[in-house]
PDB file of C-alpha atoms in Angstrom:
ATOM      1  CA  SER A 179     -24.575  20.146  13.718  1.00 45.00           C
ATOM      2  CA  ASP A 180     -28.259  19.483  14.276  1.00 51.00           C
ATOM      3  CA  CYS A 181     -27.624  18.255  17.846  1.00 54.00           C
ATOM      4  CA  ASP A 182     -29.547  20.157  20.518  1.00 56.00           C
ATOM      5  CA  ASP A 183     -26.417  20.607  22.601  1.00 54.00           C
ATOM      6  CA  SER A 184     -24.349  21.948  19.689  1.00 52.00           C
ATOM      7  CA  PHE A 185     -22.954  25.473  19.998  1.00 56.00           C
ATOM      8  CA  VAL A 186     -20.216  27.669  18.542  1.00 60.00           C
ATOM      9  CA  ALA A 187     -17.053  27.097  20.539  1.00 61.00           C
ATOM     10  CA  PRO A 188     -15.574  30.041  22.444  1.00 69.00           C
ATOM     11  CA  THR A 189     -12.788  31.839  20.597  1.00 79.00           C
ATOM     12  CA  ARG A 190      -9.919  30.324  22.636  1.00 79.00           C
ATOM     13  CA  PHE A 191     -11.124  26.790  21.816  1.00 81.00           C
ATOM     14  CA  ARG A 192     -11.504  27.654  18.127  1.00 78.00           C
ATOM     15  CA  VAL A 193      -7.995  29.138  18.085  1.00 85.00           C
ATOM     16  CA  GLN A 194      -6.647  25.995  19.759  1.00 87.00           C
ATOM     17  CA  ALA A 195      -8.484  23.745  17.277  1.00 86.00           C
ATOM     18  CA  VAL A 196      -7.203  25.758  14.299  1.00 86.00           C
ATOM     19  CA  ALA A 197      -3.648  25.778  15.698  1.00 89.00           C
ATOM     20  CA  LEU A 198      -3.739  21.994  16.125  1.00 92.00           C
ATOM     21  CA  ALA A 199      -5.109  21.640  12.580  1.00 88.00           C
ATOM     22  CA  VAL A 200      -2.237  23.781  11.237  1.00 89.00           C
ATOM     23  CA  VAL A 201       0.352  21.636  13.049  1.00 92.00           C
ATOM     24  CA  ALA A 202      -1.380  18.443  11.866  1.00 90.00           C
ATOM     25  CA  GLY A 203      -1.491  19.720   8.288  1.00 87.00           C
ATOM     26  CA  THR A 204       2.184  20.604   8.466  1.00 89.00           C
ATOM     27  CA  CYS A 205       3.010  17.102   9.714  1.00 90.00           C
ATOM     28  CA  TRP A 206       0.794  15.539   7.034  1.00 87.00           C
ATOM     29  CA  GLY A 207       2.774  17.500   4.458  1.00 87.00           C
ATOM     30  CA  PHE A 208       5.573  15.009   5.028  1.00 91.00           C
ATOM     31  CA  GLY A 209       3.301  12.193   3.782  1.00 90.00           C
ATOM     32  CA  PRO A 210       3.380  13.109   0.082  1.00 90.00           C
ATOM     33  CA  LEU A 211       7.100  13.866   0.406  1.00 91.00           C
ATOM     34  CA  GLY A 212       7.762  10.415   1.872  1.00 92.00           C
ATOM     35  CA  LYS A 213       5.758   8.692  -0.859  1.00 92.00           C
ATOM     36  CA  LYS A 214       7.519  10.733  -3.556  1.00 91.00           C
ATOM     37  CA  ILE A 215      10.930   9.864  -2.085  1.00 93.00           C
ATOM     38  CA  GLY A 216      10.058   6.154  -2.123  1.00 94.00           C
ATOM     39  CA  VAL A 217       9.182   5.976  -5.823  1.00 93.00           C
ATOM     40  CA  HIS A 218      11.608   8.590  -7.125  1.00 92.00           C
ATOM     41  CA  GLY A 219      13.602   7.302 -10.069  1.00 90.00           C
ATOM     42  CA  SER A 220      11.647   4.082 -10.586  1.00 91.00           C
ATOM     43  CA  THR A 221      11.685   2.669 -14.093  1.00 91.00           C
ATOM     44  CA  ASP A 222       8.525   1.588 -15.918  1.00 90.00           C
ATOM     45  CA  ASP A 223       9.198  -1.994 -14.834  1.00 93.00           C
ATOM     46  CA  GLN A 224       9.654  -0.950 -11.192  1.00 94.00           C
ATOM     47  CA  LYS A 225       6.745   1.496 -10.751  1.00 93.00           C
ATOM     48  CA  ALA A 226       4.080  -0.962  -9.598  1.00 94.00           C
ATOM     49  CA  GLU A 227       6.331  -2.794  -7.129  1.00 96.00           C
ATOM     50  CA  TRP A 228       8.019   0.329  -5.799  1.00 94.00           C
ATOM     51  CA  THR A 229       4.572   1.901  -5.326  1.00 95.00           C
ATOM     52  CA  ALA A 230       3.305  -1.070  -3.308  1.00 95.00           C
ATOM     53  CA  CYS A 231       6.462  -1.304  -1.184  1.00 95.00           C
ATOM     54  CA  THR A 232       6.664   2.451  -0.602  1.00 95.00           C
ATOM     55  CA  TYR A 233       3.042   2.735   0.437  1.00 94.00           C
ATOM     56  CA  PHE A 234       3.295  -0.335   2.676  1.00 95.00           C
ATOM     57  CA  VAL A 235       6.339   1.065   4.502  1.00 95.00           C
ATOM     58  CA  TYR A 236       4.698   4.493   4.665  1.00 94.00           C
ATOM     59  CA  MET A 237       1.508   3.079   6.210  1.00 94.00           C
ATOM     60  CA  LEU A 238       3.452   0.951   8.715  1.00 94.00           C
ATOM     61  CA  SER A 239       5.352   4.068   9.734  1.00 94.00           C
ATOM     62  CA  THR A 240       2.142   6.014  10.341  1.00 93.00           C
ATOM     63  CA  THR A 241       1.064   3.465  12.967  1.00 94.00           C
ATOM     64  CA  VAL A 242       4.060   4.041  15.266  1.00 95.00           C
ATOM     65  CA  VAL A 243       2.731   7.130  17.081  1.00 94.00           C
ATOM     66  CA  PRO A 244      -0.846   5.864  17.667  1.00 94.00           C
ATOM     67  CA  LEU A 245       0.486   2.444  18.676  1.00 95.00           C
ATOM     68  CA  LEU A 246       2.706   4.037  21.321  1.00 96.00           C
ATOM     69  CA  ARG A 247      -0.273   6.110  22.501  1.00 94.00           C
ATOM     70  CA  VAL A 248      -2.441   2.973  22.836  1.00 94.00           C
ATOM     71  CA  ILE A 249       0.334   1.092  24.641  1.00 94.00           C
ATOM     72  CA  CYS A 250       0.821   3.995  27.073  1.00 96.00           C
ATOM     73  CA  SER A 251      -2.906   4.492  27.727  1.00 95.00           C
ATOM     74  CA  ASP A 252      -4.609   3.287  30.881  1.00 96.00           C
ATOM     75  CA  ALA A 253      -5.325  -0.460  30.477  1.00 95.00           C
ATOM     76  CA  THR A 254      -8.659  -0.262  32.300  1.00 96.00           C
ATOM     77  CA  GLU A 255      -9.925   2.635  30.163  1.00 95.00           C
ATOM     78  CA  ARG A 256      -8.686   0.920  26.991  1.00 94.00           C
ATOM     79  CA  ARG A 257     -10.469  -2.309  27.965  1.00 95.00           C
ATOM     80  CA  GLU A 258     -13.710  -0.424  28.766  1.00 95.00           C
ATOM     81  CA  SER A 259     -13.562   1.409  25.459  1.00 94.00           C
ATOM     82  CA  LEU A 260     -13.053  -1.787  23.474  1.00 94.00           C
ATOM     83  CA  ARG A 261     -15.959  -3.467  25.308  1.00 96.00           C
ATOM     84  CA  ASP A 262     -18.305  -0.638  24.312  1.00 96.00           C
ATOM     85  CA  THR A 263     -20.443  -2.005  21.449  1.00 95.00           C
ATOM     86  CA  SER A 264     -21.240   1.405  19.983  1.00 95.00           C
ATOM     87  CA  PHE A 265     -17.531   2.272  19.927  1.00 95.00           C
ATOM     88  CA  ARG A 266     -16.737  -0.997  18.128  1.00 95.00           C
ATOM     89  CA  TRP A 267     -19.312  -0.108  15.455  1.00 95.00           C
ATOM     90  CA  LEU A 268     -17.615   3.263  15.069  1.00 94.00           C
ATOM     91  CA  LEU A 269     -14.296   1.452  14.659  1.00 95.00           C
ATOM     92  CA  LEU A 270     -15.863  -0.679  11.911  1.00 95.00           C
ATOM     93  CA  GLY A 271     -16.746   2.542  10.086  1.00 93.00           C
ATOM     94  CA  THR A 272     -13.160   3.672  10.598  1.00 94.00           C
ATOM     95  CA  VAL A 273     -11.890   0.410   9.063  1.00 95.00           C
ATOM     96  CA  VAL A 274     -14.090   0.857   5.983  1.00 95.00           C
ATOM     97  CA  CYS A 275     -12.940   4.464   5.542  1.00 93.00           C
ATOM     98  CA  GLY A 276      -9.320   3.348   6.087  1.00 93.00           C
ATOM     99  CA  ILE A 277      -9.582   0.729   3.341  1.00 95.00           C
ATOM    100  CA  ILE A 278     -11.032   3.245   0.884  1.00 94.00           C
ATOM    101  CA  SER A 279      -8.397   5.782   1.904  1.00 93.00           C
ATOM    102  CA  GLY A 280      -5.725   3.102   1.425  1.00 93.00           C
ATOM    103  CA  VAL A 281      -6.817   2.660  -2.182  1.00 94.00           C
ATOM    104  CA  GLY A 282      -6.496   6.426  -2.658  1.00 92.00           C
ATOM    105  CA  GLY A 283      -3.084   6.436  -1.002  1.00 92.00           C
ATOM    106  CA  MET A 284      -1.860   3.649  -3.262  1.00 94.00           C
ATOM    107  CA  LEU A 285      -3.143   5.539  -6.320  1.00 93.00           C
ATOM    108  CA  SER A 286      -1.459   8.758  -5.204  1.00 90.00           C
ATOM    109  CA  THR A 287       1.813   6.924  -4.593  1.00 92.00           C
ATOM    110  CA  PHE A 288       1.578   5.441  -8.086  1.00 92.00           C
ATOM    111  CA  ALA A 289       0.901   8.941  -9.433  1.00 88.00           C
ATOM    112  CA  PHE A 290       4.165  10.071  -7.820  1.00 88.00           C
ATOM    113  CA  ALA A 291       5.922   7.216  -9.662  1.00 88.00           C
ATOM    114  CA  GLN A 292       4.871   8.794 -12.962  1.00 84.00           C
ATOM    115  CA  GLU A 293       7.536  11.503 -12.674  1.00 71.00           C
ATOM    116  CA  ASN A 294       9.376  10.004 -15.631  1.00 63.00           C
ATOM    117  CA  GLU A 295       6.258  10.707 -17.690  1.00 65.00           C
ATOM    118  CA  GLY A 296       6.696  14.437 -17.070  1.00 65.00           C
ATOM    119  CA  TYR A 297       4.301  14.809 -14.132  1.00 68.00           C
ATOM    120  CA  SER A 298       5.279  17.101 -11.302  1.00 80.00           C
ATOM    121  CA  GLY A 299       5.232  15.694  -7.767  1.00 84.00           C
ATOM    122  CA  ALA A 300       4.191  19.117  -6.470  1.00 83.00           C
ATOM    123  CA  LEU A 301       1.280  19.167  -8.913  1.00 83.00           C
ATOM    124  CA  ILE A 302       0.162  15.679  -7.893  1.00 85.00           C
ATOM    125  CA  SER A 303       0.392  16.587  -4.204  1.00 86.00           C
ATOM    126  CA  THR A 304      -1.556  19.821  -4.695  1.00 85.00           C
ATOM    127  CA  VAL A 305      -4.377  18.181  -6.625  1.00 85.00           C
ATOM    128  CA  GLU A 306      -4.584  15.114  -4.363  1.00 87.00           C
ATOM    129  CA  ASN A 307      -4.524  17.047  -1.092  1.00 86.00           C
ATOM    130  CA  GLY A 308      -6.841  19.780  -2.296  1.00 86.00           C
ATOM    131  CA  ILE A 309      -9.452  17.338  -3.531  1.00 88.00           C
ATOM    132  CA  TYR A 310      -9.342  15.111  -0.453  1.00 88.00           C
ATOM    133  CA  THR A 311      -9.534  18.143   1.841  1.00 88.00           C
ATOM    134  CA  VAL A 312     -12.672  19.529   0.202  1.00 88.00           C
ATOM    135  CA  PHE A 313     -14.236  16.083  -0.371  1.00 89.00           C
ATOM    136  CA  GLY A 314     -13.493  15.017   3.211  1.00 90.00           C
ATOM    137  CA  ALA A 315     -15.097  18.179   4.565  1.00 87.00           C
ATOM    138  CA  VAL A 316     -18.195  17.612   2.426  1.00 87.00           C
ATOM    139  CA  LEU A 317     -18.421  13.964   3.553  1.00 91.00           C
ATOM    140  CA  ILE A 318     -18.183  15.002   7.209  1.00 91.00           C
ATOM    141  CA  THR A 319     -20.836  17.658   6.649  1.00 88.00           C
ATOM    142  CA  VAL A 320     -23.228  15.167   5.044  1.00 88.00           C
ATOM    143  CA  LEU A 321     -22.635  12.250   7.427  1.00 89.00           C
ATOM    144  CA  PHE A 322     -22.833  14.321  10.602  1.00 89.00           C
ATOM    145  CA  LYS A 323     -25.640  16.545   9.308  1.00 88.00           C
ATOM    146  CA  GLU A 324     -23.646  19.710   9.752  1.00 87.00           C
ATOM    147  CA  SER A 325     -24.783  22.752   7.850  1.00 84.00           C
ATOM    148  CA  LEU A 326     -22.665  24.837   5.547  1.00 82.00           C
ATOM    149  CA  SER A 327     -23.610  28.309   4.424  1.00 84.00           C
ATOM    150  CA  LYS A 328     -24.007  29.136   0.731  1.00 89.00           C
ATOM    151  CA  GLN A 329     -20.730  31.046   0.973  1.00 89.00           C
ATOM    152  CA  GLN A 330     -18.928  27.951   2.309  1.00 86.00           C
ATOM    153  CA  MET A 331     -20.419  25.701  -0.395  1.00 88.00           C
ATOM    154  CA  ILE A 332     -19.498  28.174  -3.137  1.00 92.00           C
ATOM    155  CA  SER A 333     -15.992  28.427  -1.648  1.00 90.00           C
ATOM    156  CA  ALA A 334     -15.633  24.619  -1.703  1.00 88.00           C
ATOM    157  CA  ALA A 335     -16.755  24.531  -5.343  1.00 91.00           C
ATOM    158  CA  CYS A 336     -14.325  27.339  -6.250  1.00 92.00           C
ATOM    159  CA  VAL A 337     -11.413  25.637  -4.489  1.00 90.00           C
ATOM    160  CA  THR A 338     -12.204  22.363  -6.260  1.00 88.00           C
ATOM    161  CA  LEU A 339     -12.453  24.126  -9.633  1.00 89.00           C
ATOM    162  CA  ALA A 340      -9.162  25.940  -8.989  1.00 88.00           C
ATOM    163  CA  ILE A 341      -7.452  22.655  -8.112  1.00 85.00           C
ATOM    164  CA  VAL A 342      -8.737  20.964 -11.258  1.00 84.00           C
ATOM    165  CA  ILE A 343      -7.699  23.925 -13.427  1.00 84.00           C
ATOM    166  CA  PHE A 344      -4.267  23.917 -11.739  1.00 81.00           C
ATOM    167  CA  GLY A 345      -3.865  20.262 -12.715  1.00 78.00           C
ATOM    168  CA  LEU A 346      -4.900  20.618 -16.343  1.00 77.00           C
ATOM    169  CA  ASP A 347      -2.417  20.739 -19.184  1.00 71.00           C
ATOM    170  CA  PHE A 348      -3.928  23.398 -21.422  1.00 70.00           C
ATOM    171  CA  HIS A 349      -1.377  22.833 -24.191  1.00 69.00           C
ATOM    172  CA  ALA A 350      -2.391  19.145 -24.457  1.00 65.00           C
ATOM    173  CA  LEU A 351      -6.090  20.080 -24.202  1.00 65.00           C
ATOM    174  CA  GLY A 352      -5.597  22.605 -27.017  1.00 70.00           C
ATOM    175  CA  LYS A 353      -4.150  19.897 -29.243  1.00 69.00           C
ATOM    176  CA  LEU A 354      -6.939  17.513 -28.297  1.00 65.00           C
ATOM    177  CA  PHE A 355      -9.696  20.017 -29.116  1.00 72.00           C
ATOM    178  CA  GLY A 356      -7.879  21.753 -32.001  1.00 75.00           C
ATOM    179  CA  TRP A 357      -7.465  25.073 -30.163  1.00 73.00           C
ATOM    180  CA  LYS A 358      -4.650  27.332 -31.200  1.00 62.00           C
TER     181      LYS A 358
END
């Protein structure tokens, strides 16, 4: 970060942050599974409706834990936080990002509904999660003016390229371009 008070966290804090990220990522792994379960076996006529219903139920379910946390938080601190104008502007940014993310979530859920078309749920999950992980990191870097080394940028580009290559159907591409 370009903040004057920014510094590299001591090792124990970095280890704790990475450990929490691993647990969070493991929990998030259930998200694609839940969306895939909800649309599994849908017919062509059912795909759009099952996608909408599955994603709606999925998103409602994701609010349970934070809702309980808000309910259990100190009422005075919660009230003070919500009265803070700068915090409310930050929440507006969160709403905008949530809406855009919701569109992506709906699209990914619909992609899971395409299993009858021969698409693999594991493939869809890998591509979706890989792209949003790299893209999200780049967005955070740009918005918060963090700096990435050349090695990190090259790594992000390589990961993205690997994900795209993983998702390609080279047999179909060969037919399309006349390759043998």
